Short mmCIF file of C-alpha atoms and ligand atoms in Angstrom, two decimals:
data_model
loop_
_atom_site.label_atom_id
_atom_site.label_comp_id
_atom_site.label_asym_id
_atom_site.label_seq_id
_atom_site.Cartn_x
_atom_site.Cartn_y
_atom_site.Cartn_z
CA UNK A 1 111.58 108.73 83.32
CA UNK A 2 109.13 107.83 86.54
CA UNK A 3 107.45 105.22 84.30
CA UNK A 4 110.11 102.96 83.87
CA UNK A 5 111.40 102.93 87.25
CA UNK A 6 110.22 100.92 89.26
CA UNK A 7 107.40 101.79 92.29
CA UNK A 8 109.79 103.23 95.42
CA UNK A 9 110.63 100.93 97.53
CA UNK A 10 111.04 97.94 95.10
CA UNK A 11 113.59 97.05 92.83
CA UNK A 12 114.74 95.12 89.67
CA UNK A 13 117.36 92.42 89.99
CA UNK A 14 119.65 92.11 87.53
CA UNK A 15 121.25 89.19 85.88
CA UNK A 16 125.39 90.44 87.83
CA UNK A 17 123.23 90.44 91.72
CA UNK A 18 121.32 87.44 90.78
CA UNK A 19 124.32 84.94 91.23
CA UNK A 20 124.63 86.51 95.34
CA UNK A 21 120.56 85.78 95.38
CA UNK A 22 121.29 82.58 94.03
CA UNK A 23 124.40 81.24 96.40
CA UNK A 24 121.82 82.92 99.52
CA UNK A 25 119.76 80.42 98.09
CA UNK A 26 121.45 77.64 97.86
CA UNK A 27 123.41 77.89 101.05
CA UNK A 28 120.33 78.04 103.39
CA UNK A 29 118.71 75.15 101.40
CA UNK A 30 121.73 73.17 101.92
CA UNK A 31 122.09 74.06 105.89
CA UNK A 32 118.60 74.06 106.83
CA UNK A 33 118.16 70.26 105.44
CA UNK A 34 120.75 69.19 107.18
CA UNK A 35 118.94 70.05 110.29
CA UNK A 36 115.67 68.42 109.00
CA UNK A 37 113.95 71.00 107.17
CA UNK A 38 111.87 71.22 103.95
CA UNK A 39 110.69 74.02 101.28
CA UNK A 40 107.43 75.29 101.64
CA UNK A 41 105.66 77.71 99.65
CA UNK A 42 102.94 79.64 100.20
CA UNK A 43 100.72 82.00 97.96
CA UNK A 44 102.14 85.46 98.53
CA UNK A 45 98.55 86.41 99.59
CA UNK A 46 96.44 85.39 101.77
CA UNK A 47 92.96 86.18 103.67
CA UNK A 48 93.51 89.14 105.70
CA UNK A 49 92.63 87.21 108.81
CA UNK A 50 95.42 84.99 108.48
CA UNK A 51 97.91 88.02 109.63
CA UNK A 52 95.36 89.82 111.39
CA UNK A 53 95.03 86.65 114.02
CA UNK A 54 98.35 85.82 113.67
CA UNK A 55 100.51 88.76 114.05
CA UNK A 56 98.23 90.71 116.37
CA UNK A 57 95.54 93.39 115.60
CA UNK A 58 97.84 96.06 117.48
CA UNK A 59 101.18 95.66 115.77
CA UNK A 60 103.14 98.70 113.71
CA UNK A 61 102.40 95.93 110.52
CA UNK A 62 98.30 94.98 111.06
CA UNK A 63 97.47 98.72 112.22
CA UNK A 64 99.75 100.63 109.26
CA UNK A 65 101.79 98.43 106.76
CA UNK A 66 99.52 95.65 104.74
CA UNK A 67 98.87 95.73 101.03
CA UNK A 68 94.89 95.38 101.79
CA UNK A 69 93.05 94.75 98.82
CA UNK A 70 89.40 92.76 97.97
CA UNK A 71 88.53 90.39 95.53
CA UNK A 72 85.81 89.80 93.20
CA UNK A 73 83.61 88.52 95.57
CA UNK A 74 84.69 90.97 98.08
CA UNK A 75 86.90 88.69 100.49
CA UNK A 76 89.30 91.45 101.75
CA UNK A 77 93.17 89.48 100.85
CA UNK A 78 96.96 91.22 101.89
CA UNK A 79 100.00 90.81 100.39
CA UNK A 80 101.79 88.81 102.83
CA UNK A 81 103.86 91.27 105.38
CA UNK A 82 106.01 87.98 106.69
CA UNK A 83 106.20 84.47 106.00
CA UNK A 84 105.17 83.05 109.55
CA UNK A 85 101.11 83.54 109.66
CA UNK A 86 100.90 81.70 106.08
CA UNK A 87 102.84 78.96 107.12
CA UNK A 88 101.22 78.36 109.74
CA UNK A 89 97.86 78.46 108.21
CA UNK A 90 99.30 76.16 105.52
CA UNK A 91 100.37 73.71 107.88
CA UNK A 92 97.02 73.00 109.57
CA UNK A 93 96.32 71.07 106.53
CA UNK A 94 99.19 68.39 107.58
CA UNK A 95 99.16 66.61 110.83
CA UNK A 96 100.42 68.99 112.28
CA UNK A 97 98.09 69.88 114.36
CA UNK A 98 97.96 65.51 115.96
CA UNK A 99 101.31 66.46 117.87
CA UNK A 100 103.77 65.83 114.87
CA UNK A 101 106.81 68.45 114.48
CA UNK A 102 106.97 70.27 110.88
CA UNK A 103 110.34 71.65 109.81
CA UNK A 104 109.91 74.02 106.93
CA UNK A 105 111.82 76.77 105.23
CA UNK A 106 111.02 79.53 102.74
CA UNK A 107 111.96 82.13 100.45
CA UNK A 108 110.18 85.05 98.67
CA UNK A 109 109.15 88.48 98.48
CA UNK A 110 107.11 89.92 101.74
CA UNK A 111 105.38 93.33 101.20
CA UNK A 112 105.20 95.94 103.91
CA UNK A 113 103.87 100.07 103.31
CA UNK A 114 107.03 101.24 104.91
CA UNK A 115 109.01 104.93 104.18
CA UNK A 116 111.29 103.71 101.98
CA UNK A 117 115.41 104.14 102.87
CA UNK A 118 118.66 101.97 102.71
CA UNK A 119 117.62 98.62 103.82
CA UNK A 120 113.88 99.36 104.23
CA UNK A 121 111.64 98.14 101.14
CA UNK A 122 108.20 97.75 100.40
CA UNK A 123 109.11 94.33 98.46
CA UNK A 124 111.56 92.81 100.19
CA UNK A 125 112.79 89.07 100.39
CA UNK A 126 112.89 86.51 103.61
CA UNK A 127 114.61 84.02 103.63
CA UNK A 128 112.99 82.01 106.72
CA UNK A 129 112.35 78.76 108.75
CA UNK A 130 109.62 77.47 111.19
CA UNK A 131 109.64 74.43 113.27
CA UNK A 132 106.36 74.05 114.55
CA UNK A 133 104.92 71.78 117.18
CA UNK A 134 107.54 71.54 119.60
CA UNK A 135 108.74 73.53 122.48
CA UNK A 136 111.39 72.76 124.47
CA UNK A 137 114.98 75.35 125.08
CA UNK A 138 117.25 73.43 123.27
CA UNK A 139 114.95 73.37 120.40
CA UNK A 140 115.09 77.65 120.30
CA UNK A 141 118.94 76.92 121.20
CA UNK A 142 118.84 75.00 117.95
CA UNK A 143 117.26 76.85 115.62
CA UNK A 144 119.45 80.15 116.76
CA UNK A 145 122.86 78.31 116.28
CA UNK A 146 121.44 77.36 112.56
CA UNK A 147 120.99 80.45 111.68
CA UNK A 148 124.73 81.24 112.67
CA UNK A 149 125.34 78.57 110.54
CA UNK A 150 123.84 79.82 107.63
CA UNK A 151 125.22 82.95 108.10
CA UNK A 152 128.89 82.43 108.36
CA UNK A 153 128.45 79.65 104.94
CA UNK A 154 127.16 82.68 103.45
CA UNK A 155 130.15 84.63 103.65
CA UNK A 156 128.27 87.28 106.98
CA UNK A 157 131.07 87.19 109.26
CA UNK A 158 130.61 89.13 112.66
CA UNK A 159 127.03 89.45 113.06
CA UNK A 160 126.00 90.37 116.20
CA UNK A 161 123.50 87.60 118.18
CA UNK A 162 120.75 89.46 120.71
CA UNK A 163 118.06 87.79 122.65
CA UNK A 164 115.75 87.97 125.41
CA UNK A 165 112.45 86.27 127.01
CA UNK A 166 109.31 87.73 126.63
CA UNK A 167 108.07 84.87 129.07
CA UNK A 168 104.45 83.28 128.94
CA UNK A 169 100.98 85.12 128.90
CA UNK A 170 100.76 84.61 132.41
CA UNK A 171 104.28 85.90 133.22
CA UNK A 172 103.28 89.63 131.81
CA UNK A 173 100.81 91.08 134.17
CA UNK A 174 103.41 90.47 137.20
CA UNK A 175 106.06 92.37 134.71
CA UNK A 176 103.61 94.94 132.98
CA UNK A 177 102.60 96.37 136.47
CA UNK A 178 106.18 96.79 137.76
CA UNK A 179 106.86 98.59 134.37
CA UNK A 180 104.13 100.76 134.07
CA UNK A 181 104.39 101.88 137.76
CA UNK A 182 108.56 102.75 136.48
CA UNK A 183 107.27 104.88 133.31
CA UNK A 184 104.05 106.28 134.72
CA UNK A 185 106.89 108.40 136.84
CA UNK A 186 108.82 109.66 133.66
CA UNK A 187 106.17 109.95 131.47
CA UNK A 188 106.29 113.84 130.78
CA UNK A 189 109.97 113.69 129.71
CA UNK A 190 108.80 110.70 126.91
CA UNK A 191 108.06 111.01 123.14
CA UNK A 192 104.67 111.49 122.32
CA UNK A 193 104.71 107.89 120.67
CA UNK A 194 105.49 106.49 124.30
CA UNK A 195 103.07 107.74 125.96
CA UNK A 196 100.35 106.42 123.16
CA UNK A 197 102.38 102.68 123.68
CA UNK A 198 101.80 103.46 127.55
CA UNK A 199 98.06 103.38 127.37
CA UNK A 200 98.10 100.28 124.31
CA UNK A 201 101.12 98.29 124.41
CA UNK A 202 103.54 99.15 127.19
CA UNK A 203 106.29 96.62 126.32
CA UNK A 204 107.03 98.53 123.03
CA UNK A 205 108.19 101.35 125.33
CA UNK A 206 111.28 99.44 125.31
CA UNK A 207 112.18 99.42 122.00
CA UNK A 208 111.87 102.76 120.91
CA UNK A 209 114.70 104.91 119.52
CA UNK A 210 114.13 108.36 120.75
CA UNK A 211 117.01 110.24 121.98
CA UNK A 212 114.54 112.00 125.03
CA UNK A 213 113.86 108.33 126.13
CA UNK A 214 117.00 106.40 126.53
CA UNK A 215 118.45 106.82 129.65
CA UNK A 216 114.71 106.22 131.15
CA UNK A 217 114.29 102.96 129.40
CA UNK A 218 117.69 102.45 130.16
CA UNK A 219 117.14 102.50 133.85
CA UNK A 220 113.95 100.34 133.59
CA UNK A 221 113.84 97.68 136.54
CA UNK A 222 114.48 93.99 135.73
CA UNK A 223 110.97 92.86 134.58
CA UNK A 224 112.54 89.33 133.61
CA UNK A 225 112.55 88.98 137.31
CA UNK A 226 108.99 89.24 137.72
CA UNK A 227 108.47 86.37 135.43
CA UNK A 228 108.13 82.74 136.76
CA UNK A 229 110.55 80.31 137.80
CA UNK A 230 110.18 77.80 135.24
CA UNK A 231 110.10 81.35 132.27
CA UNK A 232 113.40 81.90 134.05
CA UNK A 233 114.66 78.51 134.06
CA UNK A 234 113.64 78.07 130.51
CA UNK A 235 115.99 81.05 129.24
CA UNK A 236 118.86 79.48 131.10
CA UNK A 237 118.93 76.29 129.53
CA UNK A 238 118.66 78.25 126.07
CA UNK A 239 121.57 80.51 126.74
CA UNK A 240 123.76 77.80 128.54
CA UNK A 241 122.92 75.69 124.80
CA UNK A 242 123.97 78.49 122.97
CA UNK A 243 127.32 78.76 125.11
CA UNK A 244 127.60 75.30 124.31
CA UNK A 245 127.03 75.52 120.68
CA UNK A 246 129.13 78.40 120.78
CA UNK A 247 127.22 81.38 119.69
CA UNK A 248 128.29 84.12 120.92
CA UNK A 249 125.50 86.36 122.15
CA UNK A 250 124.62 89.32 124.22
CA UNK A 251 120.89 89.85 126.42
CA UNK A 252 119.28 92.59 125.95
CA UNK A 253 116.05 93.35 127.98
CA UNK A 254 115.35 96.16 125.49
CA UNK A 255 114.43 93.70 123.10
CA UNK A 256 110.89 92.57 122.70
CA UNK A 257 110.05 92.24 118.73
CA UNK A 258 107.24 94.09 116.94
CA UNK A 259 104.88 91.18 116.57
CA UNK A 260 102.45 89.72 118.78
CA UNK A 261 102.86 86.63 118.71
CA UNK A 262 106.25 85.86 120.38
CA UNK A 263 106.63 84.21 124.07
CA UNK A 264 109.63 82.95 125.54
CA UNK A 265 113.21 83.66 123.37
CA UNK A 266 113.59 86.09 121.19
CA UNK A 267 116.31 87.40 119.09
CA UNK A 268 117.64 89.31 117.07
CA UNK A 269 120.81 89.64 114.95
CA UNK A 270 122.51 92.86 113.06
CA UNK A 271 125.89 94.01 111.81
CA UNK A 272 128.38 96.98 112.27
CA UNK A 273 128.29 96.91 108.23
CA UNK A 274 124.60 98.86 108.44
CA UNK A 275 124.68 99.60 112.02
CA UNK A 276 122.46 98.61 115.56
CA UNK A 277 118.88 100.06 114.01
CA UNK A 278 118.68 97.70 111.02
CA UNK A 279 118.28 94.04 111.56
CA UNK A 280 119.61 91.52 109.09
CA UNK A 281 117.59 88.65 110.94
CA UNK A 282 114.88 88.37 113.95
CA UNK A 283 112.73 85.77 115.37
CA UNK A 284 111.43 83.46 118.32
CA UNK A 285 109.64 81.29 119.68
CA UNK A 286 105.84 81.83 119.07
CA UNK A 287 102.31 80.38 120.20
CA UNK A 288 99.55 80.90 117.00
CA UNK A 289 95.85 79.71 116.80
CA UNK A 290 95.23 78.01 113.55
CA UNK A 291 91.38 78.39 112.33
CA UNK A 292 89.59 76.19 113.67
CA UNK A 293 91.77 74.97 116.75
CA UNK A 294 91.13 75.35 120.48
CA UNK A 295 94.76 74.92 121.62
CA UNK A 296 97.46 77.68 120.21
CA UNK A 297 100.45 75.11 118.37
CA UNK A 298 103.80 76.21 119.54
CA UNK A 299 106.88 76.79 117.23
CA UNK A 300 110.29 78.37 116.73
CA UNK A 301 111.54 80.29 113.82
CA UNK A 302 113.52 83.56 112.23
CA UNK A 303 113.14 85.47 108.88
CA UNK A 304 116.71 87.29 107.30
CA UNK A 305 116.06 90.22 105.02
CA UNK A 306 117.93 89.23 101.77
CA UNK A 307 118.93 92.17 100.47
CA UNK A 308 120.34 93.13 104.02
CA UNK A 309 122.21 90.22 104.26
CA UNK A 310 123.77 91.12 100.43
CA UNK A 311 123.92 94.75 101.68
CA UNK A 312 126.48 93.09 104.74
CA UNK A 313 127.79 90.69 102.15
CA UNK A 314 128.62 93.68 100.01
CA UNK A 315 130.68 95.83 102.79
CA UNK A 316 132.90 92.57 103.80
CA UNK A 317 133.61 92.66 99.90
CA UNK A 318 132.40 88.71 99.76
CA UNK A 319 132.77 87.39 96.16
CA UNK A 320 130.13 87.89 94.06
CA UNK A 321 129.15 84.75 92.08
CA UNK A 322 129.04 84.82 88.70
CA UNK A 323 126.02 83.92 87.34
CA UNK A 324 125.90 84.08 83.76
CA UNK A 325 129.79 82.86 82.67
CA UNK A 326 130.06 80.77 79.58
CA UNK A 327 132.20 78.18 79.31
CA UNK A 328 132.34 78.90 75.49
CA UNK A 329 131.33 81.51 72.86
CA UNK A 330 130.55 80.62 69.17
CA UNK A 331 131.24 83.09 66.61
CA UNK A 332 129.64 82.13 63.22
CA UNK A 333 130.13 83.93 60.27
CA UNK A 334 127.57 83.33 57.38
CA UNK A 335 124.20 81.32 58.00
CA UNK A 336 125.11 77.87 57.43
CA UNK A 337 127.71 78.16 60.52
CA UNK A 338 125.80 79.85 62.58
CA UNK A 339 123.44 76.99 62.31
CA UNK A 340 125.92 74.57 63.05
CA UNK A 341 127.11 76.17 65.80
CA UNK A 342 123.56 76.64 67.27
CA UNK A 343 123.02 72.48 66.54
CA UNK A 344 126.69 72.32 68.25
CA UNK A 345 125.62 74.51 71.22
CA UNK A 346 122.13 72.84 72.01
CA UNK A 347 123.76 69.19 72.36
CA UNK A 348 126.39 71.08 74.46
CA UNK A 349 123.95 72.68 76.33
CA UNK A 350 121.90 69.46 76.60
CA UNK A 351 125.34 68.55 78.36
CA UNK A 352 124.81 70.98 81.15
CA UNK A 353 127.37 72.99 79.19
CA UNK A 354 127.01 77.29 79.17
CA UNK A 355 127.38 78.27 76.10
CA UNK A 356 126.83 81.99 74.55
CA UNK A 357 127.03 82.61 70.70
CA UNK A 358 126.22 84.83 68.34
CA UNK A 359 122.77 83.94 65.48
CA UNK A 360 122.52 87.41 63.70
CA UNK A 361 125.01 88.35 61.18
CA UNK A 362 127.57 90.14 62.74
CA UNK A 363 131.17 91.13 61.72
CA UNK A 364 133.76 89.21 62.97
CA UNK A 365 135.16 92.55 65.04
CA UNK A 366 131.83 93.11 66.80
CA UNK A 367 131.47 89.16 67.24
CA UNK A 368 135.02 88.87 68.74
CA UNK A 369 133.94 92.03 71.30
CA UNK A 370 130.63 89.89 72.36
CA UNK A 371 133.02 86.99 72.83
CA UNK A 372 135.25 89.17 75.39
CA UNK A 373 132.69 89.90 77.10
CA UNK A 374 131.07 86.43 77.75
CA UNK A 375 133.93 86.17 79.59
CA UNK A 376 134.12 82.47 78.02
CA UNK A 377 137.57 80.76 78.60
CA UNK A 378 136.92 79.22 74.82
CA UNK A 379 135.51 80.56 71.58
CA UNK A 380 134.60 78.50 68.89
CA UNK A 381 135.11 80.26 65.19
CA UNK A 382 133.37 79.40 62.02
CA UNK A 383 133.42 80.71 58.93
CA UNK A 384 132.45 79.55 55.23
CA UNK A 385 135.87 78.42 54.73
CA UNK A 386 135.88 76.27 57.92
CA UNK A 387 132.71 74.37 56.66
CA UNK A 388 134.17 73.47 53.96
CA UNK A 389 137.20 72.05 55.48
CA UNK A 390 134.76 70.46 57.88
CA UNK A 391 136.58 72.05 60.83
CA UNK A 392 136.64 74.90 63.29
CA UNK A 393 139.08 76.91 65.10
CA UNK A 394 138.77 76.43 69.26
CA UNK A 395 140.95 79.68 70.65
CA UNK A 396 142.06 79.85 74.48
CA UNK A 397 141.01 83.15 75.55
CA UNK A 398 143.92 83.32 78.69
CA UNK A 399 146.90 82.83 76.23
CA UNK A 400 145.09 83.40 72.73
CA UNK A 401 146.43 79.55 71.15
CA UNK A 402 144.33 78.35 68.76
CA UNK A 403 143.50 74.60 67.38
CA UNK A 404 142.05 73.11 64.55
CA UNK A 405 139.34 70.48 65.52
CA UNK A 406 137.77 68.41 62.66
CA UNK A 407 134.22 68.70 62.76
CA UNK A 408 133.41 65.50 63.69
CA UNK A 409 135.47 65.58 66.60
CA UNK A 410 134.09 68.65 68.19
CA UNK A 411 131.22 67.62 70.29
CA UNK A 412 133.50 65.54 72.03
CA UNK A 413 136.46 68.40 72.21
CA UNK A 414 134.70 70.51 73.68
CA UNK A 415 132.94 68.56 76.59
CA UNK A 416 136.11 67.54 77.36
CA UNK A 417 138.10 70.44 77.19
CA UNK A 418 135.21 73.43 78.43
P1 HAM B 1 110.74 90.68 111.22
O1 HAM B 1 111.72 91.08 112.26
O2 HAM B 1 109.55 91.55 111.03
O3 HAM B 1 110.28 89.20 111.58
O4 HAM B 1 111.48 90.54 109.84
C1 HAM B 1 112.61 89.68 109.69
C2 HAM B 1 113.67 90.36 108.86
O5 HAM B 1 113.12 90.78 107.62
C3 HAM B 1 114.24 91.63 109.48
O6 HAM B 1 115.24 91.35 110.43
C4 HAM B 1 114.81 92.32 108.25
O7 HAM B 1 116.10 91.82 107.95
C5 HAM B 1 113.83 91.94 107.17
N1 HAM B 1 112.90 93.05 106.90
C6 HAM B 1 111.77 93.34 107.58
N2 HAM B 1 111.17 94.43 107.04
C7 HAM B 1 111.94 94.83 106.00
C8 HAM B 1 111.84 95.89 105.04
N3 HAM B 1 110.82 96.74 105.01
N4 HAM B 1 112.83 95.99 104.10
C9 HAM B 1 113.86 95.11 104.09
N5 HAM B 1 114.00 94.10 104.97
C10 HAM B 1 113.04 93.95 105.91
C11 HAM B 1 109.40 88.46 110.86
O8 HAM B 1 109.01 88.75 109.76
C12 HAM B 1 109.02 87.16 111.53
N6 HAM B 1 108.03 86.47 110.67
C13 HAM B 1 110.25 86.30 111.78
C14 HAM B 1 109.90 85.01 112.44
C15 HAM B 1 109.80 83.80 111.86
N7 HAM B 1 109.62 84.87 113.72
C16 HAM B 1 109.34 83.60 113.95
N8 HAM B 1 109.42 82.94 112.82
#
């Protein structure tokens, strides 16, 4: 059986989840343009450099979660892990890079080596925005309040907002020495993986889950007071927007985000539905170096993990749209109706009409059965005796009445009446 499931950590969609993918979608296309942004898609691979430079040569993803693979002429390419590092790389090739602001979204599968469980995948799907070349608070204000947009059109009700400043480069040494003179005290009672992240990356101290550790990171001093003035003022103005904008959110100083690249605000946002360890969304405001540049370009911008978001959409019973409904099943019996009801169906189809119908020979019985499950609200019925009356019989699947339509007359019946 192992052959024809799929590799762990991946999955097949089927036609019934498709219509949820589908309204995901479509509802972020339709919010994020109304706050100025455009599709952009990238390969889902890319030079290994590209996330190497961009994410940070010490993150969990870099050091233990890329697809790494060569090509043919020995260029070592990844499977993208995220969606930022390859937009940004995309978008030096657009001005960009002269001062302009680019507001882009995207969707797609992002591939990360991870233990597989509920919520965690190896292929999973983003669904994610970037608006590069700006900085100011209101923009990060801006972009966080869209995504509470887009979540509540798409059915995620009371998902939880957290965010934080990770301040600017020079705001961490001030902050990094109070913290590691704080943990170089409680060291010995720490996880083994804390005291590695002591020596390499102290800041990810703070986000680690160990029981042994909590109360110590807990009880951490206030290293957003170590930061400078204008760091400080700059979170202000984005939580007094947010209050503004009403999003409700909470600050967390615990939260600093796995990837390099993030200065300033940062958030994150999860649900009671799968609990406080598994994120549905996360992002921030980020500096990046494109090839070739001198000057890092600034930007704002958060990924959601689609099937989270349908795992959420799921618990709060949301409606799942249906994707593959016709509006009418044909039942043909005998060749020469079938073929009239496939001519019948294409100029219906032509018509933006969905229509399902049967083209083997079929009895009526099984035919009928097909036609119940369609889920049509019409079936058409032809037989050889209905040819040759040059009609067919249109029956109302709610209340089972039938009519007879003249042939002639049908193309216009039904777009009228399906
Ligand atoms: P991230 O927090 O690594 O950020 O991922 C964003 C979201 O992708 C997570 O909140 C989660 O919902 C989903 N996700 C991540 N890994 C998995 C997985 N293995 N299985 C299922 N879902 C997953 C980023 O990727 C940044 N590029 C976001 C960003 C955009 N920051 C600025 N701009």
């Amino acid at each position: 059986m192992a052959a024809f499931a799929p590799p762990p950590g991946t999955a097949d969609i089927f036609p019934a989840e498709a219509g949820s993918w589908r309204l995901l979608e479509n509802t972020a296309a339709k919010v994020f343009s109304s706050c100025g942004y455009g599709e952009l898609r990238t390969p889902v691979f890319e030079y290994t450099e590209v996330f190497q430079r961009g994410l940070g040569g010490e993150t969990e993803v870099v050091q233990k979660e890329m697809y790494t693979f060569e090509d043919r002429g020995g260029r070592s390419l990844t499977l993208r892990p995220e969606g930022t590092a390859g937009v940004m790389r995309a978008l030096t090739n657009t001005d960009v890079a002269n001062g302009n602001e680019q507001r882009v979204f995207y969707y797609g599968p992002m591939f990360r080596g991870e233990r597989p469980s509920a919520g965690r995948r190896r292929q999973f799907h983003q669904i994610g925005v970037e608006n590069v070349g700006r900085c100011a608070p209101l923009i990060d204000a801006e972009c966080i309040a869209m995504l509470h947009n887009f979540l509540i059109a798409a059915g995620i009700t009371g998902a939880s907002f957290t965010i934080n400043t990770r301040g600017v480069a020079a705001d961490r040494a001030p902050a990094e020495a109070l913290l590691r003179e704080y943990f170089a005290k409680h060291l010995d009672s720490m996880c083994p993986d804390c005291r590695t992240r002591f020596e390499r990356n102290i800041w990810r101290i703070l986000d680690c889950k160990q029981e042994c550790c909590q109360a110590i990171i807990n009880d951490a001093p206030d290293y957003v007071g170590a930061f400078s003035e204008e760091s400080r003022a700059y979170f202000e103005e984005v939580k007094t927007a947010l209050t503004r904008l009403e999003v409700p959110f909470k600050v967390s100083s615990r939260l600093v985000r796995g990837l390099d690249y993030y200065v300033h605000t940062v958030f994150e946002v999860t649900h009671d539905a799968l609990g406080e360890q598994i994120a549905i969304a996360g992002g921030g405001r980020y500096e990046l170096f494109l090839p070739g540049e001198k000057r890092p370009l600034p930007g704002v911008g958060f990924a959601t993990g689609v099937e989270r978001l349908l795992m959420v959409r799921e618990a709060l019973n949301a409606p799942v749209p249906a994707e593959t409904n016709a509006d009418c099943f044909m039942i043909g019996l005998g060749s020469a109706a079938r073929m009239e009801n496939l001519v019948l169906a294409n100029a219906l189809r032509k018509a933006g009409k969905n229509i399902a119908l049967e083209l083997e020979e079929r009895s009526f019985k099984a035919q009928m059965r097909a036609a119940n499950r369609s889920q049509a609200a019409y079936t058409l019925i032809r037989g050889e005796s209905e040819l040759e009356n040059n009609i067919a019989i249109i029956k109302k699947m709610d209340d089972g009445s039938q009519v007879e339509v003249p042939g002639d007359e049908l193309l216009q019946y039904l777009l009228e009446h399906i």
